[in-house]
Coordinates of C-alpha atoms in Angstrom, one line a residue:
M176 CA -9.4 18.2 -12.5
R177 CA -8.0 15.1 -14.3
A178 CA -5.7 12.5 -12.9
V179 CA -3.9 9.8 -15.0
V180 CA -3.1 6.6 -13.1
L181 CA -0.4 4.4 -14.7
G182 CA -1.0 0.8 -13.6
G183 CA -4.3 -0.9 -12.7
K184 CA -3.3 -3.3 -9.9
L185 CA -3.5 -2.7 -6.2
Q186 CA -1.8 0.7 -6.0
G187 CA -3.8 1.7 -9.1
V188 CA -7.1 0.8 -7.3
E189 CA -6.0 3.0 -4.4
A190 CA -5.1 5.9 -6.7
V191 CA -8.3 5.8 -8.7
Y192 CA -10.5 5.5 -5.6
L193 CA -8.9 8.4 -3.8
A194 CA -8.9 10.6 -6.9
H195 CA -12.6 10.0 -7.3
Q196 CA -13.1 10.9 -3.6
A197 CA -11.4 14.2 -4.5
G198 CA -14.0 14.7 -7.2
W199 CA -11.6 14.2 -10.1
E200 CA -11.9 12.5 -13.5
V201 CA -9.6 9.6 -13.8
T202 CA -7.9 8.0 -16.8
L203 CA -6.3 4.6 -16.3
V204 CA -3.4 3.3 -18.4
D205 CA -2.6 -0.4 -18.3
R206 CA -1.8 -3.0 -20.9
N207 CA -4.1 -5.5 -19.2
P208 CA -7.8 -4.9 -19.7
Q209 CA -8.6 -7.2 -16.8
A210 CA -6.6 -5.2 -14.2
P211 CA -8.7 -4.5 -11.1
A212 CA -8.8 -0.7 -11.5
V213 CA -10.2 -0.9 -15.1
G214 CA -13.7 -1.2 -13.6
L215 CA -13.3 1.9 -11.4
C216 CA -11.9 4.5 -13.8
D217 CA -13.8 7.0 -16.0
S218 CA -11.8 6.2 -19.1
Y219 CA -9.3 3.4 -19.9
R220 CA -6.4 3.3 -22.4
R221 CA -4.9 -0.1 -23.2
L222 CA -1.3 1.0 -23.7
D223 CA 2.2 -0.4 -23.0
I224 CA 4.2 2.5 -21.4
L225 CA 7.4 1.6 -23.3
R226 CA 6.0 0.5 -26.6
D227 CA 3.2 3.1 -27.0
A228 CA 5.1 6.2 -26.0
E229 CA 3.5 8.5 -28.5
A230 CA -0.1 7.5 -27.5
L231 CA 0.9 7.7 -23.9
T232 CA 2.2 11.3 -24.3
E233 CA -1.2 12.3 -25.7
V234 CA -2.9 10.8 -22.6
L235 CA -0.6 12.6 -20.2
R236 CA -0.7 16.0 -21.8
G237 CA -2.8 18.4 -19.7
A238 CA -3.2 16.0 -16.8
D239 CA -3.4 17.8 -13.4
L240 CA -1.6 14.9 -11.7
I241 CA 0.0 11.7 -12.9
I242 CA 0.3 8.8 -10.5
P243 CA 2.6 5.8 -11.3
A244 CA 1.2 2.7 -9.8
L245 CA 3.7 0.1 -11.1
E246 CA 7.0 -1.4 -10.3
D247 CA 8.7 -1.9 -13.7
E248 CA 12.1 -0.2 -13.4
R249 CA 12.4 0.5 -17.1
A250 CA 8.9 2.0 -17.3
L251 CA 9.5 4.2 -14.2
T252 CA 12.8 5.4 -15.6
F253 CA 11.1 6.3 -18.9
L254 CA 8.3 8.1 -17.1
A255 CA 10.7 10.1 -14.9
E256 CA 12.7 11.2 -18.0
L257 CA 9.5 12.1 -19.9
A258 CA 8.0 14.0 -17.0
A259 CA 11.3 16.0 -16.6
A260 CA 11.4 16.8 -20.3
Q261 CA 7.8 17.8 -20.6
E262 CA 7.3 19.2 -17.1
Y263 CA 4.5 16.8 -16.4
P264 CA 3.3 16.6 -12.7
L265 CA 4.5 13.0 -12.1
A266 CA 4.0 12.0 -8.4
F267 CA 7.3 10.1 -8.2
D268 CA 10.7 10.6 -6.5
P269 CA 13.2 8.4 -8.5
A270 CA 16.0 8.7 -5.9
A271 CA 13.9 7.8 -2.9
Y272 CA 12.2 5.0 -4.8
D273 CA 15.6 3.6 -5.8
V274 CA 16.4 3.1 -2.1
S275 CA 13.0 1.9 -0.9
S276 CA 12.5 -0.6 -3.8
S277 CA 15.7 -2.5 -2.6
K278 CA 15.5 -4.1 0.8
R279 CA 19.3 -4.3 0.8
K280 CA 19.7 -0.6 0.2
S281 CA 16.9 0.4 2.6
D282 CA 18.2 -1.9 5.4
L283 CA 21.7 -0.5 5.0
L284 CA 20.2 3.0 5.4
F285 CA 18.5 1.9 8.6
R286 CA 21.7 0.3 10.1
Q287 CA 24.0 3.2 9.2
N288 CA 21.6 5.7 10.9
G289 CA 20.8 3.8 14.0
I290 CA 17.1 3.1 13.1
P291 CA 15.8 0.0 15.0
A292 CA 15.2 -2.9 12.6
P293 CA 15.3 -6.7 12.7
S294 CA 18.7 -8.3 13.1
Y295 CA 20.4 -10.2 10.2
W296 CA 21.3 -13.8 10.0
P297 CA 23.7 -15.2 11.1
G298 CA 23.7 -12.7 13.9
C299 CA 20.3 -13.9 15.1
G300 CA 18.5 -17.2 15.9
F301 CA 15.6 -19.0 14.4
P302 CA 12.9 -18.5 13.1
L303 CA 14.0 -16.4 10.2
I304 CA 12.2 -14.4 7.5
A305 CA 13.6 -14.7 4.0
K306 CA 12.7 -11.7 1.7
P307 CA 13.5 -11.0 -1.9
S308 CA 15.4 -7.8 -2.0
A309 CA 13.6 -6.3 -5.0
L310 CA 10.0 -7.3 -4.4
S311 CA 7.6 -5.2 -2.4
G312 CA 5.2 -6.3 0.3
S313 CA 4.8 -10.0 1.0
R314 CA 5.7 -11.4 -2.4
G315 CA 8.3 -14.2 -2.1
V316 CA 8.5 -13.9 1.7
R317 CA 9.1 -17.2 3.5
L318 CA 9.3 -18.3 7.1
I319 CA 12.3 -20.5 8.0
A320 CA 11.9 -22.4 11.2
D321 CA 15.2 -24.2 11.7
Q322 CA 18.6 -25.1 10.2
R323 CA 17.1 -27.9 8.1
E324 CA 14.6 -25.5 6.4
L325 CA 17.4 -23.0 5.9
D326 CA 19.5 -25.7 4.2
E327 CA 16.6 -26.5 2.0
F328 CA 16.0 -22.9 1.2
F329 CA 19.6 -22.4 0.0
K330 CA 19.5 -25.6 -2.0
E331 CA 16.0 -25.2 -3.7
T332 CA 14.9 -21.6 -3.6
C333 CA 18.1 -19.6 -3.3
P334 CA 21.1 -21.5 -4.7
G335 CA 24.2 -19.5 -4.5
G336 CA 22.7 -17.0 -2.1
G337 CA 20.5 -15.1 -4.6
D338 CA 19.1 -11.7 -4.0
Y339 CA 17.4 -12.5 -0.7
I340 CA 17.9 -11.0 2.8
L341 CA 17.6 -13.2 5.9
Q342 CA 16.4 -11.6 9.2
E343 CA 15.0 -12.6 12.5
F344 CA 11.3 -13.2 12.7
L345 CA 9.7 -10.9 15.2
E346 CA 6.4 -11.4 17.0
G347 CA 4.2 -8.3 17.6
D348 CA 1.6 -5.9 16.2
S349 CA 2.3 -4.2 12.9
Y350 CA 1.7 -0.6 12.1
S351 CA 2.0 1.7 9.0
L352 CA 2.5 5.4 8.6
E353 CA 2.6 7.6 5.5
V354 CA 4.8 10.8 5.4
I355 CA 4.7 13.5 2.7
G356 CA 7.8 15.5 1.9
L357 CA 8.8 18.6 0.0
K358 CA 12.0 20.7 0.1
G359 CA 13.2 19.4 3.5
R360 CA 9.8 19.6 5.2
F361 CA 8.0 16.4 6.2
L362 CA 4.4 15.8 7.2
P363 CA 3.6 12.5 9.0
L364 CA 0.0 11.4 8.7
L365 CA -2.1 8.9 10.7
V366 CA -0.8 5.6 12.0
T367 CA -2.8 2.6 11.0
E368 CA -2.7 -1.0 12.2
L369 CA -2.0 -3.9 9.9
E370 CA -3.1 -7.6 10.2
M371 CA -1.5 -10.3 8.1
D372 CA -2.7 -13.6 6.7
D373 CA -0.7 -16.8 7.0
D374 CA 1.5 -15.8 4.0
F375 CA 2.4 -12.4 5.6
D376 CA 0.1 -10.5 3.2
C377 CA -2.0 -7.7 4.7
K378 CA -5.6 -8.7 5.1
R379 CA -6.9 -5.9 7.2
V380 CA -6.2 -2.3 8.1
S381 CA -7.7 -0.6 11.1
A382 CA -7.7 3.0 12.4
P383 CA -7.3 4.7 14.8
V384 CA -4.6 2.6 16.5
K385 CA -4.7 1.5 20.1
L386 CA -1.1 2.4 20.6
D387 CA 0.6 4.4 23.4
P388 CA 0.7 8.1 22.3
A389 CA 4.5 8.2 23.1
L390 CA 5.0 5.4 20.6
V391 CA 2.9 7.2 18.0
R392 CA 5.1 10.2 18.4
Q393 CA 8.2 8.1 18.2
F394 CA 6.9 6.5 14.9
A395 CA 6.3 10.0 13.5
K396 CA 9.8 11.1 14.4
M397 CA 11.2 7.9 12.8
A398 CA 9.2 8.7 9.6
E399 CA 10.5 12.2 9.5
K400 CA 14.1 11.0 10.0
V401 CA 14.0 8.5 7.2
A402 CA 12.2 11.0 4.9
G403 CA 15.0 13.5 5.7
L404 CA 17.7 10.9 4.9
L405 CA 16.1 10.4 1.5
D406 CA 15.3 14.1 1.0
L407 CA 11.8 12.8 0.1
T408 CA 9.6 14.6 -2.4
G409 CA 6.1 13.1 -2.4
V410 CA 4.9 10.1 -0.3
M411 CA 6.6 7.3 1.5
D412 CA 5.0 4.5 3.6
L413 CA 6.8 2.9 6.6
E414 CA 5.9 -0.4 8.2
V415 CA 7.0 -1.3 11.7
I416 CA 6.5 -4.1 14.2
L417 CA 6.1 -3.5 17.9
H418 CA 8.4 -6.1 19.4
Q419 CA 9.0 -6.2 23.2
G420 CA 8.1 -2.5 23.5
V421 CA 10.4 -1.3 20.6
L422 CA 9.2 -0.1 17.2
K423 CA 11.4 -1.9 14.6
L424 CA 11.3 -0.7 11.0
L425 CA 10.5 -3.5 8.6
E426 CA 10.4 -1.7 5.2
I427 CA 9.7 1.5 3.4
D428 CA 8.1 2.3 0.1
A429 CA 8.5 5.7 -1.6
R430 CA 5.3 5.6 -3.6
L431 CA 1.5 5.7 -3.1
P432 CA 0.8 2.4 -1.2
S433 CA -2.3 0.4 -1.3
Q434 CA -4.9 0.0 1.5
T435 CA -3.7 2.4 4.2
P436 CA -4.3 5.7 2.4
T437 CA -8.0 4.8 2.2
A438 CA -8.1 4.0 5.9
V439 CA -6.4 7.3 6.6
Y440 CA -9.0 9.1 4.4
K441 CA -12.0 7.4 6.0
A442 CA -10.7 8.1 9.5
T443 CA -9.6 11.7 9.1
G444 CA -10.8 13.1 5.7
V445 CA -7.2 13.6 4.7
N446 CA -6.7 12.5 1.1
I447 CA -3.1 11.7 0.2
V448 CA -3.8 12.1 -3.5
E449 CA -4.9 15.7 -2.9
L450 CA -1.6 16.2 -1.0
L451 CA 0.4 14.8 -3.9
Y452 CA -1.4 17.3 -6.2
R453 CA -0.3 20.1 -4.0
V454 CA 3.3 18.8 -3.9
F455 CA 3.8 17.9 -7.5
S456 CA 1.5 20.4 -9.3
L457 CA 1.5 23.4 -7.0
G458 CA 4.9 22.9 -5.4
E459 CA 3.6 23.4 -1.9
L460 CA 3.2 21.4 1.3
P461 CA 0.8 22.5 4.1
R462 CA 2.4 23.2 7.4
E463 CA -0.1 20.8 9.0
V464 CA -3.3 19.0 8.2
D465 CA -6.2 18.2 10.5
L466 CA -5.6 14.5 11.5
S467 CA -8.3 14.4 14.2
V468 CA -10.1 11.2 13.9
K469 CA -13.7 11.5 12.7
S470 CA -14.5 7.8 12.3
G471 CA -13.2 4.4 13.2
V472 CA -12.3 2.3 10.1
V473 CA -11.9 -1.4 9.2
Y474 CA -10.7 -2.1 5.7
E475 CA -10.6 -5.8 4.9
H476 CA -10.3 -8.3 2.0
I477 CA -12.7 -11.2 1.9
R478 CA -13.2 -14.2 -0.4
V479 CA -16.7 -15.7 -0.5
S480 CA -17.6 -19.2 -1.7
P481 CA -20.2 -21.8 -0.7
E482 CA -17.7 -23.0 1.9
G483 CA -17.9 -19.7 3.7
V484 CA -16.3 -16.3 4.1
E485 CA -12.5 -16.0 4.5
T486 CA -10.4 -12.9 5.3
L487 CA -7.2 -13.1 3.2
G488 CA -4.4 -10.9 2.0
E489 CA -4.8 -8.3 -0.7
H490 CA -3.3 -10.7 -3.3
I491 CA -6.9 -12.1 -3.8
I492 CA -7.9 -8.7 -5.2
S493 CA -5.0 -8.3 -7.6
D494 CA -6.2 -11.3 -9.7
A495 CA -9.9 -10.7 -9.4
G496 CA -10.5 -8.9 -12.7
P497 CA -12.2 -5.4 -13.0
L498 CA -13.8 -4.3 -9.8
R499 CA -16.9 -2.2 -9.1
L500 CA -17.5 0.3 -6.3
V501 CA -20.7 -0.7 -4.5
R502 CA -22.1 1.4 -1.7
D503 CA -24.1 0.0 1.2
F504 CA -22.9 -3.5 0.4
Y505 CA -24.6 -5.9 2.9
G506 CA -24.1 -3.2 5.5
A507 CA -20.6 -2.1 4.6
D508 CA -20.2 1.6 3.7
E509 CA -18.5 0.5 0.5
A510 CA -17.1 -2.5 -1.3
L511 CA -14.7 -2.8 -4.1
T512 CA -15.8 -6.2 -5.6
N513 CA -16.1 -8.4 -8.6
F514 CA -19.4 -9.7 -7.2
E515 CA -22.2 -10.2 -9.7
P516 CA -25.7 -11.7 -9.1
G517 CA -25.4 -15.5 -9.6
R518 CA -21.7 -15.7 -9.1
V519 CA -20.7 -18.5 -6.7
E520 CA -17.2 -17.3 -5.8
W521 CA -16.1 -13.7 -5.5
V522 CA -13.9 -11.3 -3.6
A523 CA -14.4 -7.9 -2.1
T524 CA -12.5 -5.2 -0.2
L525 CA -14.9 -4.0 2.5
I526 CA -14.7 -0.5 3.9
V527 CA -16.6 -0.2 7.2
T528 CA -16.7 2.8 9.5
G529 CA -18.2 3.6 12.9
A530 CA -18.3 6.2 15.6
D531 CA -15.0 4.7 16.8
R532 CA -12.9 1.7 16.0
D533 CA -14.8 -0.6 18.3
K534 CA -18.1 0.4 16.7
A535 CA -16.6 -0.1 13.2
W536 CA -15.5 -3.6 14.3
E537 CA -19.0 -4.4 15.5
R538 CA -20.4 -3.3 12.1
R539 CA -17.8 -5.3 10.3
C540 CA -18.8 -8.5 12.2
E541 CA -22.4 -7.8 11.3
V542 CA -21.5 -7.4 7.6
L543 CA -19.6 -10.7 7.5
A544 CA -22.4 -12.4 9.2
A545 CA -24.9 -11.1 6.7
I546 CA -22.7 -12.1 3.8
G547 CA -22.1 -15.6 5.3
K548 CA -25.8 -16.1 5.8
R549 CA -26.6 -15.1 2.3
F550 CA -23.9 -17.0 0.4
S551 CA -22.5 -19.9 2.4
R552 CA -24.0 -23.3 2.5

């Protein structure tokens, strides 16, 4: 089995990792030889998707699954057209992605269909969250505390309004859920918990969640409803916040996300990349999968320097250069890291499991203590 992953940043790392867990050979395509996933793949092709179409076609031919892990609209449009013409198994739903990649379009979908979501300014009070409509995750997100900061935002960051949305800032725990869709059937997977750094970037994913089972079921129904509205084919990720007992939908992303699929895999053994193969290559979706939790999981990003060990958002991984997969890394099951002997500063994504979530957390604390003792002043 051979997978081709297009794009070597964070989603590319996720795709390469999970494809390897399935036992597949992985070819990575990226124009940047310093992309993080370059160090993880079996073979690497330095290609520009739009400029090197002929060479790209040769790479794609015969692949069992093609996973786009990029956000460039022109490249994605080209890939969708190429896959349709050549009947390539491209794990991508252009129509669903068109909605999910625009916060304006997705928020309108939520409002029109009665899906709980944060209120819009000026129909809410401070503090506010300002989000660029067309950027995913935490990129460009800004907290606005009061009217003075809002005036500064309009003057300096967003003159004339720009393509930002302004919503109420909600306090609460954040959760994520993937759903797989095919021909009107939808399969929600395992809910994971998200923790953010000070810049609203996800720094840690944990599973299973300590959430009321009724809310878990409610989240699954929400995922199925949104997937149905989009007539989803493939995978979509939903992020919610639990605010005053209500799950409010923050955003959706109709592509393979980063971080959470590995946590789902480590907790349950369910591999989303294998499910995508069944959907896009075999044209089938299982009626159900075994989502019983086998392990607790903590998936966390750290930066290490002589000053200590910091847990930070995943942005520290995207600019780290090629990563290596290291097993039994200072007590962690696995680490995706740019660490090399003698290096003073480095980063890692730590994957730690335990008999349950509490045991995984205990092991995680031991791992960070061991790393801090070895590398901090």
